[in-house]
CSV table of C-alpha atoms in Angstrom, one decimal:
chain,number,residue,atom,x,y,z
A,1,MET,CA,4.1,86.0,111.8
A,2,GLU,CA,3.0,82.9,111.2
A,3,THR,CA,0.7,85.3,108.2
A,4,GLU,CA,3.5,86.5,107.2
A,5,GLN,CA,4.9,82.5,106.2
A,6,HIS,CA,1.7,81.7,104.8
A,7,ILE,CA,2.9,84.6,102.8
A,8,THR,CA,6.0,83.3,101.6
A,9,PHE,CA,5.4,80.4,101.3
A,10,ILE,CA,2.1,81.6,99.2
A,11,GLU,CA,5.0,82.9,96.6
A,12,THR,CA,7.2,80.0,96.8
A,13,LEU,CA,4.3,77.9,95.7
A,14,ILE,CA,3.1,79.4,93.1
A,15,PRO,CA,6.5,79.0,90.4
A,16,PHE,CA,6.5,75.5,90.7
A,17,VAL,CA,3.0,74.9,89.9
A,18,GLY,CA,3.4,77.4,87.2
A,19,VAL,CA,6.5,74.9,85.7
A,20,VAL,CA,4.4,71.5,86.8
A,21,PHE,CA,1.8,73.4,84.2
A,22,LEU,CA,3.7,74.1,81.9
A,23,ILE,CA,5.9,70.7,81.7
A,24,ALA,CA,2.0,69.2,81.9
A,25,THR,CA,1.0,71.3,79.2
A,26,GLY,CA,4.1,70.2,77.2
A,27,VAL,CA,3.7,66.9,77.8
A,28,VAL,CA,0.3,66.6,76.8
A,29,LEU,CA,1.1,68.8,74.1
A,30,MET,CA,3.6,66.2,73.0
A,31,THR,CA,1.8,63.2,74.0
A,32,ARG,CA,-0.8,64.8,71.0
A,33,GLN,CA,1.3,65.3,68.6
A,34,PHE,CA,3.1,61.7,68.5
A,35,ARG,CA,0.0,60.4,68.8
A,36,LYS,CA,-0.5,62.2,65.4
A,37,ASN,CA,2.2,60.9,63.8
A,38,LEU,CA,1.8,58.0,64.8
A,39,TYR,CA,-1.9,57.7,63.3
A,40,SER,CA,-0.5,59.6,60.5
A,41,GLU,CA,2.2,56.8,59.6
A,42,GLN,CA,-0.2,54.5,60.4
A,43,LEU,CA,-2.4,55.8,57.6
A,44,LYS,CA,1.5,55.8,55.3
A,45,GLN,CA,1.6,52.0,56.1
A,46,GLU,CA,-1.8,51.5,55.2
A,47,ALA,CA,-1.4,53.3,51.9
A,48,LEU,CA,2.1,51.7,51.2
A,49,LYS,CA,0.5,48.1,51.5
A,50,ASN,CA,-2.6,48.7,50.1
A,51,GLN,CA,-0.3,49.9,46.9
A,52,TYR,CA,1.6,46.5,47.1
A,53,GLN,CA,-1.2,44.6,46.9
A,54,MET,CA,-2.9,46.7,44.1
A,55,GLU,CA,0.8,46.5,42.3
A,56,LEU,CA,0.7,42.6,43.1
A,57,LEU,CA,-1.7,42.6,42.1
A,58,ARG,CA,-1.7,43.9,39.2
A,59,SER,CA,0.8,42.1,38.2
A,60,GLY,CA,0.1,38.1,38.6
A,61,ILE,CA,-2.6,39.6,36.7
A,62,LEU,CA,-0.6,40.2,34.1
A,63,VAL,CA,1.8,37.0,34.2
A,64,GLN,CA,-1.5,35.3,34.3
A,65,GLU,CA,-3.1,37.5,30.7
A,66,GLN,CA,1.2,36.8,29.1
A,67,GLU,CA,0.8,32.9,30.3
A,68,ARG,CA,-2.1,32.7,27.7
A,69,LYS,CA,-0.4,34.9,25.7
A,70,ARG,CA,1.8,31.6,25.4
A,71,ILE,CA,0.0,29.2,25.6
A,72,ALA,CA,-2.8,30.6,22.6
A,73,GLN,CA,0.7,30.5,20.2
A,74,ASP,CA,2.1,27.7,21.2
A,75,MET,CA,-1.8,26.5,20.8
A,76,HIS,CA,-2.2,28.1,17.4
A,77,ASP,CA,1.8,27.6,16.3
A,78,ASP,CA,3.7,24.2,17.6
A,79,LEU,CA,-0.3,22.0,17.8
A,80,GLY,CA,-2.5,23.5,15.2
A,81,VAL,CA,0.8,22.9,12.5
A,82,VAL,CA,1.1,19.3,13.6
A,83,LEU,CA,-2.5,18.6,13.6
A,84,SER,CA,-2.6,19.7,10.3
A,85,ILE,CA,0.2,17.7,9.2
A,86,ALA,CA,-1.4,14.6,10.4
A,87,ARG,CA,-4.4,15.7,8.5
A,88,MET,CA,-3.5,16.6,5.5
A,89,HIS,CA,-1.6,12.8,6.1
A,90,LEU,CA,-4.9,11.0,6.7
A,91,LEU,CA,-6.7,12.1,3.6
A,92,GLN,CA,-3.9,11.0,1.3
A,93,ALA,CA,-3.5,7.7,3.3
A,94,GLU,CA,-7.7,7.9,2.8
A,95,ARG,CA,-6.3,8.6,-1.7
A,96,LYS,CA,-4.2,5.5,-2.4
A,97,TYR,CA,-5.6,2.9,0.7
A,98,GLY,CA,-9.3,4.2,0.6
A,99,GLU,CA,-10.0,2.2,-2.9
A,100,LEU,CA,-7.8,-1.2,-1.4
A,101,ASN,CA,-10.4,-1.8,1.6
A,102,GLU,CA,-13.9,0.3,2.5
A,103,GLN,CA,-13.4,-1.0,6.5
A,104,LEU,CA,-10.1,0.8,6.5
A,105,PHE,CA,-11.4,4.0,4.2
A,106,THR,CA,-14.4,4.1,6.4
A,107,ASP,CA,-12.1,4.3,9.5
A,108,LEU,CA,-9.3,6.6,8.5
A,109,GLN,CA,-12.7,9.1,7.5
A,110,ASN,CA,-14.0,8.8,10.9
A,111,VAL,CA,-10.2,9.4,12.5
A,112,ARG,CA,-9.9,12.7,10.2
A,113,GLN,CA,-13.0,14.1,11.0
A,114,LEU,CA,-12.0,13.4,14.9
A,115,MET,CA,-8.6,14.9,13.3
A,116,GLU,CA,-10.2,18.0,12.1
A,117,SER,CA,-12.9,18.2,14.8
A,118,SER,CA,-9.9,18.4,16.8
A,119,ILE,CA,-8.1,21.7,15.0
A,120,GLU,CA,-11.8,23.2,16.1
A,121,ASN,CA,-11.1,22.9,19.7
A,122,MET,CA,-8.2,23.8,19.9
A,123,ARG,CA,-8.2,27.2,17.5
A,124,ARG,CA,-11.0,27.6,19.3
A,125,ILE,CA,-9.0,27.5,22.6
A,126,SER,CA,-6.3,29.3,21.3
A,127,HIS,CA,-8.7,32.7,20.2
A,128,GLU,CA,-10.0,32.3,23.7
A,129,LEU,CA,-7.1,32.0,25.7
A,130,MET,CA,-5.8,35.3,24.2
A,131,PRO,CA,-8.2,37.0,21.4
A,132,PRO,CA,-6.4,37.8,17.6
A,133,GLN,CA,-8.4,40.6,16.8
A,134,LEU,CA,-7.9,42.3,20.6
A,135,GLU,CA,-4.7,43.0,19.2
A,136,LEU,CA,-5.4,43.8,16.0
A,137,PHE,CA,-8.6,46.3,16.5
A,138,GLY,CA,-8.6,46.9,20.1
A,139,VAL,CA,-11.5,46.2,21.9
A,140,ILE,CA,-13.9,47.9,20.7
A,141,GLN,CA,-14.2,46.2,17.3
A,142,THR,CA,-13.8,43.0,19.5
A,143,MET,CA,-16.4,43.3,21.3
A,144,ASP,CA,-19.6,44.5,18.2
A,145,ALA,CA,-17.8,41.7,16.4
A,146,VAL,CA,-19.0,38.6,19.7
A,147,CYS,CA,-22.4,40.3,19.7
A,148,GLU,CA,-23.0,40.2,15.2
A,149,GLN,CA,-22.0,36.7,16.4
A,150,LEU,CA,-24.4,36.0,19.3
A,151,ASN,CA,-26.9,38.3,16.7
A,152,ASN,CA,-26.5,34.8,14.1
A,153,THR,CA,-26.5,32.2,16.3
A,154,GLY,CA,-30.1,33.6,16.7
A,155,LYS,CA,-30.7,32.9,20.3
A,156,ILE,CA,-29.8,36.0,21.6
A,157,LYS,CA,-30.8,39.8,20.4
A,158,SER,CA,-27.4,41.7,21.2
A,159,ALA,CA,-27.1,45.4,21.6
A,160,PHE,CA,-23.5,47.3,21.5
A,161,PHE,CA,-22.8,50.6,21.2
A,162,ALA,CA,-19.8,52.7,22.1
A,163,GLU,CA,-19.8,56.2,22.1
A,164,ASP,CA,-17.6,57.8,19.4
A,165,GLY,CA,-13.8,58.7,19.6
A,166,ILE,CA,-13.8,56.4,22.8
A,167,ASN,CA,-10.2,54.3,21.3
A,168,VAL,CA,-8.5,57.7,21.5
A,169,PHE,CA,-8.2,56.9,25.2
A,170,LEU,CA,-8.3,52.8,25.5
A,171,LYS,CA,-4.0,53.5,24.9
A,172,ASP,CA,-3.4,50.5,27.4
A,173,GLU,CA,-3.1,46.6,26.6
A,174,LEU,CA,-3.8,45.7,30.5
A,175,ILE,CA,-7.5,47.9,29.8
A,176,ASP,CA,-8.4,46.2,26.8
A,177,LEU,CA,-8.0,43.5,28.1
A,178,THR,CA,-9.4,43.6,31.7
A,179,LEU,CA,-13.0,45.2,29.7
A,180,TYR,CA,-12.8,43.0,27.7
A,181,ARG,CA,-12.4,39.8,29.7
A,182,VAL,CA,-14.9,41.4,32.0
A,183,CYS,CA,-17.3,41.6,28.8
A,184,MET,CA,-16.9,38.6,28.0
A,185,GLU,CA,-17.5,37.7,31.5
A,186,LEU,CA,-21.0,38.7,31.7
A,187,ILE,CA,-22.0,37.4,28.2
A,188,ASN,CA,-20.8,34.1,29.2
A,189,ASN,CA,-23.0,34.7,32.6
A,190,THR,CA,-26.0,35.8,30.3
A,191,ILE,CA,-25.8,32.4,27.8
A,192,LYS,CA,-24.9,30.1,30.7
A,193,HIS,CA,-27.5,30.9,33.2
A,194,ALA,CA,-30.1,34.3,32.7
A,195,GLU,CA,-32.2,32.4,30.3
A,196,ALA,CA,-32.2,35.7,28.1
A,197,THR,CA,-33.2,36.3,24.9
A,198,GLU,CA,-32.2,39.6,24.8
A,199,LEU,CA,-28.4,41.2,26.8
A,200,LYS,CA,-27.6,45.5,26.1
A,201,LEU,CA,-23.7,46.3,26.5
A,202,THR,CA,-22.8,50.1,26.1
A,203,ILE,CA,-19.2,51.6,26.3
A,204,THR,CA,-18.7,54.9,27.6
A,205,GLY,CA,-15.5,57.6,29.1
A,206,SER,CA,-13.5,60.2,28.7
A,207,GLU,CA,-9.7,60.8,29.2
A,208,LYS,CA,-10.2,59.9,32.8
A,209,GLU,CA,-13.0,57.0,33.2
A,210,VAL,CA,-14.4,54.3,31.1
A,211,LYS,CA,-17.9,53.0,32.1
A,212,VAL,CA,-19.4,49.6,30.7
A,213,HIS,CA,-23.1,49.3,31.2
A,214,TYR,CA,-24.6,46.1,31.0
A,215,SER,CA,-28.1,43.9,31.3
A,216,ASP,CA,-29.9,41.3,29.4
A,217,ASN,CA,-33.6,40.9,30.6
A,218,GLY,CA,-33.1,37.1,32.1
A,219,ARG,CA,-33.4,36.1,36.0
A,220,GLY,CA,-31.1,37.8,37.1
A,221,PHE,CA,-28.6,37.9,40.4
A,222,SER,CA,-30.1,36.3,43.8
A,223,SER,CA,-28.5,38.2,46.7
A,224,GLU,CA,-26.7,35.3,47.9
A,225,TYR,CA,-25.1,34.9,44.6
A,226,ILE,CA,-22.8,37.9,44.5
A,227,GLY,CA,-21.0,37.0,47.3
A,228,LYS,CA,-19.9,33.4,46.1
A,229,GLY,CA,-20.5,32.9,42.6
A,230,ILE,CA,-16.7,32.9,40.6
A,231,GLY,CA,-17.1,35.1,37.4
A,232,LEU,CA,-18.6,38.2,40.0
A,233,LYS,CA,-14.9,38.0,42.6
A,234,ASN,CA,-13.3,37.0,39.2
A,235,ILE,CA,-14.5,40.5,37.3
A,236,ARG,CA,-14.2,42.4,40.9
A,237,ASN,CA,-9.8,41.5,41.2
A,238,ARG,CA,-9.9,42.3,38.0
A,239,LEU,CA,-10.8,45.7,38.1
A,240,LEU,CA,-9.8,46.0,42.3
A,241,SER,CA,-6.1,45.5,40.4
A,242,LEU,CA,-7.0,48.3,37.9
A,243,GLU,CA,-9.2,50.7,41.0
A,244,GLY,CA,-11.7,50.2,39.3
A,245,ASP,CA,-15.7,48.2,39.7
A,246,ILE,CA,-18.9,47.0,39.6
A,247,LEU,CA,-21.8,48.0,40.6
A,248,LEU,CA,-25.3,45.9,40.4
A,249,ASP,CA,-28.1,46.4,40.9
A,250,LEU,CA,-30.6,44.7,41.9
A,251,LYS,CA,-34.3,46.3,42.0
A,252,LYS,CA,-34.9,46.3,37.6
A,253,PRO,CA,-35.6,42.5,36.4
A,254,GLY,CA,-33.2,41.0,35.2
A,255,PHE,CA,-29.0,41.2,35.0
A,256,HIS,CA,-27.9,45.3,35.1
A,257,ALA,CA,-23.6,46.0,35.9
A,258,THR,CA,-22.2,48.7,35.6
A,259,VAL,CA,-17.7,48.9,35.3
A,260,TYR,CA,-16.0,51.4,36.3
A,261,LEU,CA,-12.5,51.6,34.7
A,262,PRO,CA,-10.2,55.2,36.0
A,263,LEU,CA,-7.8,56.0,32.9
A,264,ARG,CA,-6.0,58.7,35.0
A,265,SER,CA,-4.1,56.8,36.9
A,266,ILE,CA,-2.9,54.2,34.4
A,267,ASN,CA,-2.9,56.5,31.3
A,268,ALA,CA,-0.2,58.8,33.1
A,269,GLU,CA,2.4,56.0,33.7
A,270,LEU,CA,3.2,55.2,29.2
């Protein structure tokens, strides 16, 4: 009798255990799926956050460049005209009153020379803010002209090379500006800090990516400076806004850097 009751209890218990097992299995599967969905949603949110930060950084750089352009135009069109008119008045005053008073003539000459120096400085600053040749001819011809000017100084021997036909891929103004700012930052570092006598700048690329290879024979960078240098931070921020990067080779003597700038996503927006 007890054996029959025991068998009946087991027969009753087995379906119950099966139901509990199915429920537990379902709960485990649902938990795993929930965690998977949660992780996937977190990845999406992180991707959206990164995209927003990239767009914010790119917008900030665009605003900065537009403000540079506006200031450069105002300096050239307004301030430049006023200074030029003032210089003409000083020249007339020299001719009119110079013969009457030698000291007055000398003072007028000194003021005119200061005015001419101010005009030259204004033009230089205006061109640094937004070089006119960059808008007219693009980054390739602009950097070629910069390297030629460096050679004319006789202090630094510069060599520039650009791959044939690369202008076809440089269709976006922001790309040109980014390449120009990055190259000028590297050149300025060579001039101001590297104590170099030679530099090389090469620009190559395709429809997917443009590369800038830069080197000089200066004293190079220490690993400590890489994290602290404002110039390198500016370069990385500009490149980051376009999903680009810069790699430094500290093993070679001098300074060696390779800049990578993808073009596919940028050209796709055009």
